[in-house]
Coordinates of C-alpha atoms in Angstrom, one line a residue:
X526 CA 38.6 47.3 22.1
X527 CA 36.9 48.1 18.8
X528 CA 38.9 49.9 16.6
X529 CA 37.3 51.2 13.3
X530 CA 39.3 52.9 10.5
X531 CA 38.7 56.7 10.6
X532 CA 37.4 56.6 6.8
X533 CA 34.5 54.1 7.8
X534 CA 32.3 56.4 9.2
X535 CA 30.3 58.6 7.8
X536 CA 31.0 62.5 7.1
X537 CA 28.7 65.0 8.7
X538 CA 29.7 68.4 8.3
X539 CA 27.9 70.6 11.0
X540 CA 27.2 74.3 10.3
X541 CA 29.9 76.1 12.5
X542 CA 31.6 73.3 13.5
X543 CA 32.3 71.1 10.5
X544 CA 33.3 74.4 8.2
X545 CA 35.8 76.3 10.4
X546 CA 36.7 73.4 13.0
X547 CA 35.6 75.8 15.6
X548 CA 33.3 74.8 18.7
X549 CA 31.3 77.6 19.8
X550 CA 30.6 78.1 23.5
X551 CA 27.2 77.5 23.7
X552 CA 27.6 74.5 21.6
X553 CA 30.1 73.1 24.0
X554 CA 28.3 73.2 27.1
X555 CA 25.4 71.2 25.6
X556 CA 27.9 68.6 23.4
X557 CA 29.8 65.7 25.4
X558 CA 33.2 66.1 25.0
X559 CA 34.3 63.7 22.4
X560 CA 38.1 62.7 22.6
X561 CA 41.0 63.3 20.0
X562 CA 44.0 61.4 21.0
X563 CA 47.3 62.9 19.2
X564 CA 50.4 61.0 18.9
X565 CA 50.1 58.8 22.7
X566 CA 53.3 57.7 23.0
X567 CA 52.7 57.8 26.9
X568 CA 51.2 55.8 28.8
X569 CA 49.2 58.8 30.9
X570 CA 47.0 59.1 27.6
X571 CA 45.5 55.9 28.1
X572 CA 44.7 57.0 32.1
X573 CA 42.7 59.5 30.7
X574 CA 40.7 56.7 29.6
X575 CA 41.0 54.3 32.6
X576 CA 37.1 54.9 33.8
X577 CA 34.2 55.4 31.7
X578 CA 32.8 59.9 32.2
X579 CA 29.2 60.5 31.2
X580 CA 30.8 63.9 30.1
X581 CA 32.7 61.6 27.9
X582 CA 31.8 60.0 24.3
X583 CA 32.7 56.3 24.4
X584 CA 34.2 57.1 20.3
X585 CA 37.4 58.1 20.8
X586 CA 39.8 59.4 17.8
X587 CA 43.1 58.4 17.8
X588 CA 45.8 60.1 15.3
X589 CA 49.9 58.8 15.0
X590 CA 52.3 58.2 12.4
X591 CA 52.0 54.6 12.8
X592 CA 50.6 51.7 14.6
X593 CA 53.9 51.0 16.2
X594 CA 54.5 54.0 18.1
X595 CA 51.3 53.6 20.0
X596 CA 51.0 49.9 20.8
X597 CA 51.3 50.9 24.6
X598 CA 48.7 53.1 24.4
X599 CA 46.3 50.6 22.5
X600 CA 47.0 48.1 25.3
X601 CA 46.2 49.8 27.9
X602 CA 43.1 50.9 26.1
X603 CA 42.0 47.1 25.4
X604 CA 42.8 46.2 29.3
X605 CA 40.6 48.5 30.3
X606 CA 37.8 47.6 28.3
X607 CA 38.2 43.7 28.6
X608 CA 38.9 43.8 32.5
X609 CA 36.2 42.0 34.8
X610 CA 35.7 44.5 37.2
X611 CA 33.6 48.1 35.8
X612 CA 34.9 47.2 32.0
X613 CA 35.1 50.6 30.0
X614 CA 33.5 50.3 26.2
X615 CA 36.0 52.7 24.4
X616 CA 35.9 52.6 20.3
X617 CA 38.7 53.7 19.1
X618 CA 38.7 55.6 15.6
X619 CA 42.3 55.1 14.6
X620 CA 44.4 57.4 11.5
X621 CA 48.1 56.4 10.7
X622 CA 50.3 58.4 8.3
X623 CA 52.6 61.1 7.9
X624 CA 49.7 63.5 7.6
X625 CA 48.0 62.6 10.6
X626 CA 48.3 66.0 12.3
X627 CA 46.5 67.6 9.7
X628 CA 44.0 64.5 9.9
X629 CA 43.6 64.8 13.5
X630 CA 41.3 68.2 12.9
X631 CA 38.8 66.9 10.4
X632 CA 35.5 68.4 11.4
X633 CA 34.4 64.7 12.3
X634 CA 37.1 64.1 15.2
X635 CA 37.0 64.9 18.6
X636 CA 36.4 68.4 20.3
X637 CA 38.6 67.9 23.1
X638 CA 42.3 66.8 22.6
X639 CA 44.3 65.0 24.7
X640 CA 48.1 64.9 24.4
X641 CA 50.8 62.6 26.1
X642 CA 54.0 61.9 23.8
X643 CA 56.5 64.1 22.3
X644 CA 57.1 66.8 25.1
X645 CA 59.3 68.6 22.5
X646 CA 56.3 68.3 19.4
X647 CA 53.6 68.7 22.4
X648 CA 53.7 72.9 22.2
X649 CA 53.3 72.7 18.1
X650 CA 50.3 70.5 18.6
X651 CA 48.5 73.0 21.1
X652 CA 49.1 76.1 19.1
X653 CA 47.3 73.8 16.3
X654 CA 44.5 72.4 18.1
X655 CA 43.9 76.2 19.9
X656 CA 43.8 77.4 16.2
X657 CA 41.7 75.2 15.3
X658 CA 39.6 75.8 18.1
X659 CA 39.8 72.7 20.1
X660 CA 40.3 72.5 23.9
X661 CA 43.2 70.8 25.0
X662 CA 43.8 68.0 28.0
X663 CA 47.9 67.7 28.3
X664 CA 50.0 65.7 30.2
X665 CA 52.6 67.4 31.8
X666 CA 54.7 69.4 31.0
X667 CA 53.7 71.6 28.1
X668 CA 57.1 72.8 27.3
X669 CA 60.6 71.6 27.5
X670 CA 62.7 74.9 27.0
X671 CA 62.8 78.4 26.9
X672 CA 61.9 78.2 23.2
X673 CA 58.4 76.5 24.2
X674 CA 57.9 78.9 27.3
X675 CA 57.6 81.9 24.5
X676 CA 55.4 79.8 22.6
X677 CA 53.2 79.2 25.5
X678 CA 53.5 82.7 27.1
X679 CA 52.5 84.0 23.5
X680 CA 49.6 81.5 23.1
X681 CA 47.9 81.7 26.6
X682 CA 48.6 85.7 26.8
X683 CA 47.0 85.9 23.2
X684 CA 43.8 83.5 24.0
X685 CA 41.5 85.6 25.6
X686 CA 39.7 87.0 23.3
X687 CA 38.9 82.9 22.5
X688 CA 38.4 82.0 26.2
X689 CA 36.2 79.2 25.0
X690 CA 39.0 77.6 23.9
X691 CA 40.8 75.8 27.1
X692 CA 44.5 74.6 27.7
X693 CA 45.3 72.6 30.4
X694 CA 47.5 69.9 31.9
X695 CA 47.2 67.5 34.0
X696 CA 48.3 68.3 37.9
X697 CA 47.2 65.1 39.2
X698 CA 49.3 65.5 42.9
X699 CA 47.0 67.8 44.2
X700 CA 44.5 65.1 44.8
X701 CA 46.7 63.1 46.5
X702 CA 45.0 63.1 50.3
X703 CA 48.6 63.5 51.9
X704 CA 48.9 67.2 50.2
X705 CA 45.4 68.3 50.9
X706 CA 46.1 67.3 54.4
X707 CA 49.3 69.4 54.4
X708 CA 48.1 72.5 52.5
X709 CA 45.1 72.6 55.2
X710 CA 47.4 72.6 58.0
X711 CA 49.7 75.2 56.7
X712 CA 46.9 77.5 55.9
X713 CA 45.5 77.0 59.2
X714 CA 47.8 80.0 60.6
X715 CA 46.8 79.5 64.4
X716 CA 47.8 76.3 64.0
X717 CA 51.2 76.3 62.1
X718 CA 52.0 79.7 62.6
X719 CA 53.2 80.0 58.7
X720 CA 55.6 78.9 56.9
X721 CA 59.3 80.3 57.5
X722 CA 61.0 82.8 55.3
X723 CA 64.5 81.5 56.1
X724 CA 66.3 79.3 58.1
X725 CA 70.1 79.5 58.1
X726 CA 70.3 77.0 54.4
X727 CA 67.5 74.6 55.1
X728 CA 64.5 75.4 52.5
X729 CA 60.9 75.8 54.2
X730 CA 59.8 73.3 51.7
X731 CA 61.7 70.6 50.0
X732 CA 60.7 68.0 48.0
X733 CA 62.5 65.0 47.2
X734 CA 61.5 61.9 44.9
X735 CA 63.0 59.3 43.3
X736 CA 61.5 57.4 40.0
X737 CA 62.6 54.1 38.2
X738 CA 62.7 53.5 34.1
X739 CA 61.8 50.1 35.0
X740 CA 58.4 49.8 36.9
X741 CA 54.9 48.0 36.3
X742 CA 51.5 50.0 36.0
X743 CA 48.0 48.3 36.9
X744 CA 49.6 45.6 37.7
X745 CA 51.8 44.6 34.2
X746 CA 55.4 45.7 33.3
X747 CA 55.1 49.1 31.4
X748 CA 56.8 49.2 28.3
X749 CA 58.4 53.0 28.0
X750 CA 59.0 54.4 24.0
X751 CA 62.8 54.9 23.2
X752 CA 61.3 58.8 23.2
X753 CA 61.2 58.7 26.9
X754 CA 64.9 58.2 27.0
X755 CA 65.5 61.4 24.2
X756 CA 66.0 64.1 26.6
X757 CA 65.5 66.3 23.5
X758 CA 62.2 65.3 23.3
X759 CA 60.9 64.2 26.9
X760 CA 62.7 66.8 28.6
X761 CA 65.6 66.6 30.6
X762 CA 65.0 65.9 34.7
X763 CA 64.5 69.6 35.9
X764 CA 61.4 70.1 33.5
X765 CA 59.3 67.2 33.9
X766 CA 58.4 66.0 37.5
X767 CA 59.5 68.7 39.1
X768 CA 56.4 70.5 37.4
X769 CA 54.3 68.9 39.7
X770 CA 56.0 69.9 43.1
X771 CA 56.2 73.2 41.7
X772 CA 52.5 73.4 41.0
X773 CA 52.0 72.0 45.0
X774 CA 53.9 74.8 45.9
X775 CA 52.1 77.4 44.2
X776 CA 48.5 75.5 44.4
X777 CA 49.4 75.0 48.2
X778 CA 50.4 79.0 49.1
X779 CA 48.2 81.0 46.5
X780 CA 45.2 79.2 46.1
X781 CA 43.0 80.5 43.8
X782 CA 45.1 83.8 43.6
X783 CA 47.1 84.8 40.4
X784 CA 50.5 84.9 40.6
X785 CA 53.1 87.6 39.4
X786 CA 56.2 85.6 38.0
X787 CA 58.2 88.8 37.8
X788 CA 57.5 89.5 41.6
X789 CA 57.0 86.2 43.2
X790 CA 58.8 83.3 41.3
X791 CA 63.0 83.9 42.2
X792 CA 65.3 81.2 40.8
X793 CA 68.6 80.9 43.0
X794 CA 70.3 77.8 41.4
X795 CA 69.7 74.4 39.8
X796 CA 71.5 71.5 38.6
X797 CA 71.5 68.7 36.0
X798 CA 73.2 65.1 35.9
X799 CA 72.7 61.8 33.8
X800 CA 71.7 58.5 34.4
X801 CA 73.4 55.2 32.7
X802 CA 71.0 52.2 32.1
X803 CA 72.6 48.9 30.3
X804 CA 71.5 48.0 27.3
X805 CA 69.8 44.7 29.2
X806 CA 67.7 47.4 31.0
X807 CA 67.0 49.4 28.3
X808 CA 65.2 46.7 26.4
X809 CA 63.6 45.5 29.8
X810 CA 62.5 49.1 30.0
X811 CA 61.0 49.7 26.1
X812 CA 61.0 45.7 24.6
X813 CA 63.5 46.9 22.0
X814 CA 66.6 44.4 21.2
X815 CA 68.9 47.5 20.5
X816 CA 69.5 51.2 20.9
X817 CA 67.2 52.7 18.0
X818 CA 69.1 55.4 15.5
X819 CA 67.5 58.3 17.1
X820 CA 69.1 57.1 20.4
X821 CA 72.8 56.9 19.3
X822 CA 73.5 60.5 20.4
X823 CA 72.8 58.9 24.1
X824 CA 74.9 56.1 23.4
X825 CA 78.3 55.5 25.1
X826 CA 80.2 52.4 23.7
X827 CA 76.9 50.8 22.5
X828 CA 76.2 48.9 25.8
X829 CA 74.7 51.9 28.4
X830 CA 73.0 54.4 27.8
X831 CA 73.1 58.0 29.3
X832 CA 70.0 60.2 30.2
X833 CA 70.0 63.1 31.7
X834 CA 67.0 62.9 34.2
X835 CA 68.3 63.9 37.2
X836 CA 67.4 67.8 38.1
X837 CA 67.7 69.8 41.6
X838 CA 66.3 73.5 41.5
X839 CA 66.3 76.0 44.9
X840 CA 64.1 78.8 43.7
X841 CA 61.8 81.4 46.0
X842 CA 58.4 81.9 45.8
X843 CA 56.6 84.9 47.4
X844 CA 59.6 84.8 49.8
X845 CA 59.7 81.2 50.8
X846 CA 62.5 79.0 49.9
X847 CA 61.9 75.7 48.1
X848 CA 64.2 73.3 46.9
X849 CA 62.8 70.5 44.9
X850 CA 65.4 67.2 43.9
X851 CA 64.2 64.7 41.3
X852 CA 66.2 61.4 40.1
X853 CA 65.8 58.8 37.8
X854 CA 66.9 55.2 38.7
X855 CA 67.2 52.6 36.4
X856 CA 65.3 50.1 38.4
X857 CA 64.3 49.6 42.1
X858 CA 66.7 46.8 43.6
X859 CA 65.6 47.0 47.3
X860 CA 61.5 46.5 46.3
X861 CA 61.0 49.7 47.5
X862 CA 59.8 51.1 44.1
X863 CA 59.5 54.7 43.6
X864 CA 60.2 56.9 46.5
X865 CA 59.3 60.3 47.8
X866 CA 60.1 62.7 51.0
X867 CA 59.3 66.2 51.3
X868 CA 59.1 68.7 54.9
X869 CA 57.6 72.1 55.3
X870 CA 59.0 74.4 57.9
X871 CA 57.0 77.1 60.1
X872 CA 57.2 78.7 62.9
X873 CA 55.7 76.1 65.2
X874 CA 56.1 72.9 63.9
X875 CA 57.3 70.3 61.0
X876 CA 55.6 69.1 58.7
X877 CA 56.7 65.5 56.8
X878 CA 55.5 63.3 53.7
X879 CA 57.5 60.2 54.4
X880 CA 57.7 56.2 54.8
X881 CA 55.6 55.0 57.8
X882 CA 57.5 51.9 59.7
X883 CA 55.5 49.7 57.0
X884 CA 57.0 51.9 53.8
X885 CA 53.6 53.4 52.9
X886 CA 53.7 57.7 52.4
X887 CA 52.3 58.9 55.6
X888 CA 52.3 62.8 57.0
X889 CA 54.0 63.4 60.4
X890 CA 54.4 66.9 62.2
X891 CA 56.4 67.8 64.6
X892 CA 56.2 70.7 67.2
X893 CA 59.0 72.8 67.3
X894 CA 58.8 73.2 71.0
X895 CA 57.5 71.2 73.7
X896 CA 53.8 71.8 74.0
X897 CA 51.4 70.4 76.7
X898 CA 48.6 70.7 74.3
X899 CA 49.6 70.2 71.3
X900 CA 47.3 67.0 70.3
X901 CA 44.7 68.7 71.2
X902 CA 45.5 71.4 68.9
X903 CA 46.3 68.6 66.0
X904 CA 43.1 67.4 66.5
X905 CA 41.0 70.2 65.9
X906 CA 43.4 71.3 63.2
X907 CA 42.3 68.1 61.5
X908 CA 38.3 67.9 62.3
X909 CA 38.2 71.2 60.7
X910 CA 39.6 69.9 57.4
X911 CA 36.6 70.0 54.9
X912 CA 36.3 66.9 53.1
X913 CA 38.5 64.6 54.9
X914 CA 36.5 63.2 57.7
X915 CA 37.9 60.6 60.1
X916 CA 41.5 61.8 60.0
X917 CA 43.0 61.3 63.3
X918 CA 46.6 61.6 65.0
X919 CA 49.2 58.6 66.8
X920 CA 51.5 60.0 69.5
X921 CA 55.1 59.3 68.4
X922 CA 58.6 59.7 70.6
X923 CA 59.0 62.8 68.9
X924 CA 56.0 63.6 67.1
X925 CA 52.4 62.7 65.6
X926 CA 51.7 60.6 62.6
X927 CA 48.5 61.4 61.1
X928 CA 46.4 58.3 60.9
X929 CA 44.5 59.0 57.2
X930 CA 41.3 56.2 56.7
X931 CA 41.7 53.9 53.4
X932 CA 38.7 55.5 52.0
X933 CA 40.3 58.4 51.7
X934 CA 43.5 57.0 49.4
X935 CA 43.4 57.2 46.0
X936 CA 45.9 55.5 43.3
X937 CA 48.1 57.7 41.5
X938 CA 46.3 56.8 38.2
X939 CA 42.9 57.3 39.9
X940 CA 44.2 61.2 40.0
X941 CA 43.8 61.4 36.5
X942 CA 39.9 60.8 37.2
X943 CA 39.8 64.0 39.1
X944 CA 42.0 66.4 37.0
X945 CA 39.5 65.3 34.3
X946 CA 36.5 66.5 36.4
X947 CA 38.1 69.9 36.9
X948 CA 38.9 70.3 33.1
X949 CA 35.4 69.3 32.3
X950 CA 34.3 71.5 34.8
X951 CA 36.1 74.3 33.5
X952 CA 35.3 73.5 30.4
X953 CA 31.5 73.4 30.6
X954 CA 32.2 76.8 32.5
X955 CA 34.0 78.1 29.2
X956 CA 37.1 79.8 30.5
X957 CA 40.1 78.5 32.5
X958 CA 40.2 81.2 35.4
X959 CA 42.9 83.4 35.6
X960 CA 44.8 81.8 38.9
X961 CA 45.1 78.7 36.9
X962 CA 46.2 80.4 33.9
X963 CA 48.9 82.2 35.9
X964 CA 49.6 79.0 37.6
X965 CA 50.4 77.5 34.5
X966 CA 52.9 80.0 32.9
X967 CA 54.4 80.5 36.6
X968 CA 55.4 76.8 36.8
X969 CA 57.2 76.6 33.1
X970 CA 58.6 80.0 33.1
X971 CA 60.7 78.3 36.6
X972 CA 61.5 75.0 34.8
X973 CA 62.9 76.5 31.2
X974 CA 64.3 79.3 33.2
X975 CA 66.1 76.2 35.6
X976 CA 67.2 74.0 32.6
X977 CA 68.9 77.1 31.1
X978 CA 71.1 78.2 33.6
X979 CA 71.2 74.6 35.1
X980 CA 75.4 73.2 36.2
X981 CA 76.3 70.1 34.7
X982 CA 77.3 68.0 38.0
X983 CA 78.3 64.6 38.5
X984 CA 75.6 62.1 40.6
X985 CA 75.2 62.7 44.2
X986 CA 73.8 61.2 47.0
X987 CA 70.4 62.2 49.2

């Protein structure tokens, strides 16, 4: 990786640009978009970066208080660029100081920033870059508490009359071949019959993941900032992953169609517990030797650690109950690694994300009743999936298990690939359409909403 210092290059100030730090529109659908990175202190704002974009300058801006707090980021950054297969050639423009928020929008940095750190700072830094008239790539989530909802509410209900300017995050699950399989079927309503509104306490969609602190990511241990275990500042459990089922749930029932949160969006109960590590896992986890000062309102009897990462939520939305149930392990002792299940009732069948006989994710459905025909109707359910060609269906005992081709898989980092296209997309279009928009303040108006009136419970089992 080349990394210059920021004062090394040359000032150009730019008429419209370099005086107000605004981008105008038709300025921005002729300019690549040129990368500020703000604060990284995870590791998804390096993914960002994982493939070279011709929509993308190769100088990228990077802005923290110091060198130390994103060494992981920087890493990552210099693998990619040094690896042997489709090397990236990233330069990386670095600031470090106290000031480097107010450094991060000199007229010479990026046009586009991109944000993965400090969930808690994360909503101060949009309503700066927006100001300042920068678009903004986010991991998720935005906001961390009802405090940040308002702020978001007020900035993305008070942004259109600067709809050039773009604020989005990164939904990286609907690209994941599984859900596009299961969204199609359920919106195939001769098929599936739709979803059901109720049955007896069983949700018509559930999801159900598990995650470990301790895990590699392309291919090499990841090192985790003490941040991630400041709940304060990450978020607790029922605001972070659960974003993303949340955003399946809405992306796979309203496509495209902007949702009312006072009329559609029902929260009915959610839940909250912690997670110990040992202070030998915590420093496998981050590479620290101790607990660091900002920790010690985590600490129990300086040798464990608690976090409160676990969430559960039931909630309605347009009528349909979901429950979604996320927990944080402090390693994976069985090999399995992270883990996920989810099911989506309807009227004539079940539909399952689940663990094939080898382990790997694989969708199974179900009919409800016994059906002569029913792979035949699974089959032209599937051939009329656009996009997806070659799916096909195994006859189980009790079921089918839909057989998806490799060239249809794509790693979870790969994801971050395709969110990019769509906010490049959206950005060369110059306005985030209003489904998205509504998408957006749907899914944290749920989380806050969840973490506020969440009960403290002790750990359960799945």
């Amino acid at each position: 990786m080349r990394t210059l210092s920021y004062f090394s290059l040359p000032i150009i100030l730019l008429c419209g640009v370099g005086c107000t730090g605004e981008n105008p529109a038709n300025q921005k659908e002729e300019d690549k978009a040129r990368l500020t990175v703000i604060d990284p202190q995870h590791f998804h704002a390096a993914l960002v970066q994982k493939h070279t974009h011709p929509g993308i300058d190769s100088v990228v801006h990077l802005f923290a208080d110091s060198s130390a707090t994103v060494e992981g980021y920087k890493q990552l950054i210099t693998q990619y660029n040094t690896r042997e297969s489709e090397p990236t050639q990233w330069e990386t423009v670095d600031y470090f100081g106290a000031d480097f928020l107010e450094k991060a929008f000199d007229p010479t940095a990026g046009n586009v920033v991109v944000l993965a750190g400090d969930n808690q700072r994360k909503i101060d830094y949009i309503q700066k870059s927006v100001q300042q008239g920068r678009d903004v790539f986010a991991d998720k989530p935005l906001v961390i508490d009802a405090t940040g909802y308002r702020k978001l509410e007020a900035l993305m209900e008070g942004n259109g009359e600067k709809e050039q300017v773009l604020v989005y995050d990164m939904m990286t699950e609907r690209y994941d071949v599984k859900n596009q399989i299961v969204k199609s079927l359920l919106n195939n309503q001769d098929f599936s019959g739709g979803l059901l509104d109720v049955k007896d306490d069983d949700p018509s969609i559930l999801f159900q993941s598990v995650h470990h602190f301790i895990k590699d990511v392309s291919g090499k241990p990841l090192l985790r900032p003490a941040l991630f275990f400041d709940t304060e500042k990450q978020g607790e459990g029922l605001v972070d992953v659960t974003t993303h089922y949340i955003d399946l749930v809405q992306w796979m029932l309203s496509s495209e169609t902007v949702i009312d949160i006072n009329q559609d969006v029902k929260l009915t109960d959610s839940q909250r517990w912690k997670t110990s590590l040992s202070k030998e896992q915590f420093q496998k986890s981050t590479g620290l030797s101790n607990f660091p000062s900002v920790l010690q309102k985590h600490v129990v009897g300086n040798d464990h650690i608690d976090v409160f990462s676990n969430g559960k939520l039931a909630y309605t939305f347009k009528g349909i109950p979901v429950s979604i149930d996320v927990r944080w392990h402090a390693e994976s002792l069985d090999g399995r690694g992270d883990q996920f299940y989810a099911h989506f009732l309807t009227n004539r069948l079940k539909i399952e994300i689940k663990p094939d006989e080898g382990g790997k994710a694989a969708v199974f459905v179900t009919p409800n009743e016994d059906t002569p025909d029913f792979g035949t109707q699974l089959k032209d359910a599937l051939s009329g999936i656009d996009n997806l060609t070659g799916l096909t269906a195994e006859n189980l005992s009790d079921g089918y298990k839909i057989i998806i081709p490799e060239n249809l898989y794509l790693s979870h980092e790969d994801h971050f690939a395709k969110v990019l296209d769509g906010f490049l997309q959206y950005r060369k279009d110059g306005v985030l359409p209003a489904w998205e928009k509504s998408f957006i303040l749907a899914k944290y108006y749920l989380t806050t909403k969840a973490l506020k009136e969440a009960k403290t419970i002790e750990e359960e089992g799945i």
